[in-house]
C-alpha positions as CSV (number, residue, x, y, z in Angstrom):
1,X,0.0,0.0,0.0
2,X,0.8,2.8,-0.9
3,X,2.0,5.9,2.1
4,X,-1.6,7.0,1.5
5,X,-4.2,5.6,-0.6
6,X,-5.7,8.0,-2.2
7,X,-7.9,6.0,-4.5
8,X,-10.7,5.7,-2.0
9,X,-11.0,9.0,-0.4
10,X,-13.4,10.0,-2.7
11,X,-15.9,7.6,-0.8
12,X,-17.5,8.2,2.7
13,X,-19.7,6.2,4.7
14,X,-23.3,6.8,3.6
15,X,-22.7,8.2,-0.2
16,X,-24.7,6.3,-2.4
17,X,-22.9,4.1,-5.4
18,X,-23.8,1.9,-8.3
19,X,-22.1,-2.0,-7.8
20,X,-22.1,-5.0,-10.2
21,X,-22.3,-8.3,-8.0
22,X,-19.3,-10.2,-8.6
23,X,-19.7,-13.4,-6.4
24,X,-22.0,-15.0,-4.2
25,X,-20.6,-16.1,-0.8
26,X,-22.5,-18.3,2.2
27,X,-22.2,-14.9,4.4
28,X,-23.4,-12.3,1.2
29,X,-21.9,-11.2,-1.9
30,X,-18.3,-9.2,-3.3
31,X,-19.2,-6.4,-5.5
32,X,-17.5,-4.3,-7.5
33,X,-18.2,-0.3,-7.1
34,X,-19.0,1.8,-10.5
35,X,-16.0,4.1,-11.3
36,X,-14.0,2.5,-9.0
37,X,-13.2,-1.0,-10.9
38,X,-9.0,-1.2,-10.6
39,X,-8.8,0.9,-7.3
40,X,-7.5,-2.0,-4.8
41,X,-10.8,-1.6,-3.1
42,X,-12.7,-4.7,-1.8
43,X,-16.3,-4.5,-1.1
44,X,-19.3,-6.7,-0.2
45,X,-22.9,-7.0,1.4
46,X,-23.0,-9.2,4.1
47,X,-26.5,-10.6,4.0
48,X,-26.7,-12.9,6.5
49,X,-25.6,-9.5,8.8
50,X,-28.7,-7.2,6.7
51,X,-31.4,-9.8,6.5
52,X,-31.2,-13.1,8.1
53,X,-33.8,-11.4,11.4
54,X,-36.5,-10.5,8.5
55,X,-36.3,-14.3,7.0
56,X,-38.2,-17.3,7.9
57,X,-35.8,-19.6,6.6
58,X,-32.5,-20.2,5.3
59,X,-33.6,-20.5,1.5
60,X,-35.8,-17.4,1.8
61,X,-32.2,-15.7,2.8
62,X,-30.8,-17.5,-0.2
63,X,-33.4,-15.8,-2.4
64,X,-32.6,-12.2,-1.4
65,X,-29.0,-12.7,-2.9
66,X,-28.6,-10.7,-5.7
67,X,-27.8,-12.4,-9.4
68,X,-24.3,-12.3,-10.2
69,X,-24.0,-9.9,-12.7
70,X,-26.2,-7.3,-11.5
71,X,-26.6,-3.8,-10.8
72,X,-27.9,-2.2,-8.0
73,X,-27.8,0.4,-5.5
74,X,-26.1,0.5,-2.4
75,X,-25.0,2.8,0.3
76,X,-21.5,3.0,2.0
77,X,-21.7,1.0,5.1
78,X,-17.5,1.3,6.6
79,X,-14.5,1.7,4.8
80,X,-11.4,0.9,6.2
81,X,-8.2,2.1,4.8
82,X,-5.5,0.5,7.7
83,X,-4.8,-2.1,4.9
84,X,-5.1,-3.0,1.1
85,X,-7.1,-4.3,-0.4
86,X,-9.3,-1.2,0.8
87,X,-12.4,-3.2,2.5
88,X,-15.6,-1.6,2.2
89,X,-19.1,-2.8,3.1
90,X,-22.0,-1.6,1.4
91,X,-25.8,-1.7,2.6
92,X,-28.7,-2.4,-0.1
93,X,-31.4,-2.4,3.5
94,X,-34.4,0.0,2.0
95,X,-34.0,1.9,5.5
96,X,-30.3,2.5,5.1
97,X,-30.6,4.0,0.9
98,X,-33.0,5.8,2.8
99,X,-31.2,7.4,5.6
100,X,-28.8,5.7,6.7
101,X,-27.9,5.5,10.3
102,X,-24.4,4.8,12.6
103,X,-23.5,5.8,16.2
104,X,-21.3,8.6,16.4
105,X,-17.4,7.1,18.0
106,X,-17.6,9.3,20.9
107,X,-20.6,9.2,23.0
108,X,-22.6,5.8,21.2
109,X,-25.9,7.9,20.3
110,X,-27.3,7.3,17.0
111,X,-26.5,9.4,13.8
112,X,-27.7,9.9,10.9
113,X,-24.5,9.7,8.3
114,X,-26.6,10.0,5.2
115,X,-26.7,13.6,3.4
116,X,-28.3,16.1,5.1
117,X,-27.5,14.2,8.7
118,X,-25.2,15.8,11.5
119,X,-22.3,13.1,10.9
120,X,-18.5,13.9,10.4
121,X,-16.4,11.3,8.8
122,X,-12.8,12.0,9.7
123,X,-10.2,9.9,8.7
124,X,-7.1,9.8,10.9
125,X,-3.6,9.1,9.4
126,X,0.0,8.4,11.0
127,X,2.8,10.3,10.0
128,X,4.6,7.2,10.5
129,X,3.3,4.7,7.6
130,X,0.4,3.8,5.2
131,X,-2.7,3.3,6.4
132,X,-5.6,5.4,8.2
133,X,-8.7,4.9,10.1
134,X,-12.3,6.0,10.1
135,X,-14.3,7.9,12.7
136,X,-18.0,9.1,12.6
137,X,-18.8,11.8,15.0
138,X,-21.7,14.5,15.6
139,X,-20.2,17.6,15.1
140,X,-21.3,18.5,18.4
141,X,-19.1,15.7,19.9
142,X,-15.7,16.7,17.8
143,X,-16.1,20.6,18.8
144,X,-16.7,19.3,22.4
145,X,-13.0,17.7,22.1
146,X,-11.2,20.4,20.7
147,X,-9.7,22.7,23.6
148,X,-12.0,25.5,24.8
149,X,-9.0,28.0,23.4
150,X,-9.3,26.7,20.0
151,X,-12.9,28.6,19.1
152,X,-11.7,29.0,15.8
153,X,-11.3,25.3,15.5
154,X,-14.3,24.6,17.7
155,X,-16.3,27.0,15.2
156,X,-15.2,25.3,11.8
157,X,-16.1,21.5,13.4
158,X,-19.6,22.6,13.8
159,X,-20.2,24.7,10.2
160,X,-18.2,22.0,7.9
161,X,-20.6,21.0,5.0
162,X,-22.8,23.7,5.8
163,X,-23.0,26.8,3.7
């Protein structure tokens, strides 16, 4: 890998993609994300994880897999960048194309990561090596962490994304 990946910093939990099922798997299914096709990424819906409490049976699971070869819409679940392949885990729940919903790192409450929610993705790097790692936070949460002195920084956490 390289110092930083750059490749998949243009994706962020809860942005919405196109992917082409690759593979089916007993635990769900590797995709492949539009426009991102030779970026050493690695992604997949994990169906058992998504649907296996709304099924009756095993072979009514089975049925919600997706046909190899298809297109569909997902959402970005996680992406973790501490190694490559880049893994990525993508929803395709209704609830979550919807809206879809994480707890924020620092205090556990629910948050709504989605467009339009309160969520900060920040991804945190080492100046030592490759590598970095993902955390979702409100905004409230990371201005609460920055020192009382630093309003200017305190300021910015709470208005990023907003015009």
């Amino acid at each position: 890998m390289e110092r930083f990946e750059t490749a998949s910093l243009a994706l962020m939990p809860g942005q919405k993609v196109q992917a082409t099922v690759l593979s089916h798997h007993p635990w769900g299914v590797l995709v492949e994300i539009a426009g991102y096709e030779n970026a050493g990424l690695s992604a997949s819906i994990d169906m058992i994880e998504q649907f296996s409490r709304t099924t009756s049976s095993h072979d009514e699971l089975l049925a919600l897999f997706p046909a190899i070869g298809s297109q569909l819409e997902a959402v970005i679940e996680q992406i973790h960048r501490w190694h490559s392949p880049v893994p990525v885990r993508l929803s395709i729940r209704p609830d979550d194309l919807e809206s879809l919903s994480w707890r924020c790192d620092f205090c556990g409450e629910p948050i709504t990561v989605s467009p339009g929610g309160d969520a900060l993705v920040l991804d945190s790097r080492s100046t030592d090596g490759p590598g970095s790692h993902t955390v979702i936070s409100h905004r409230q949460c990371l201005a609460d962490r920055i020192r009382p002195e630093n309003q200017g920084g305190r300021a910015r956490a709470l208005k990023i994304g907003h015009m």
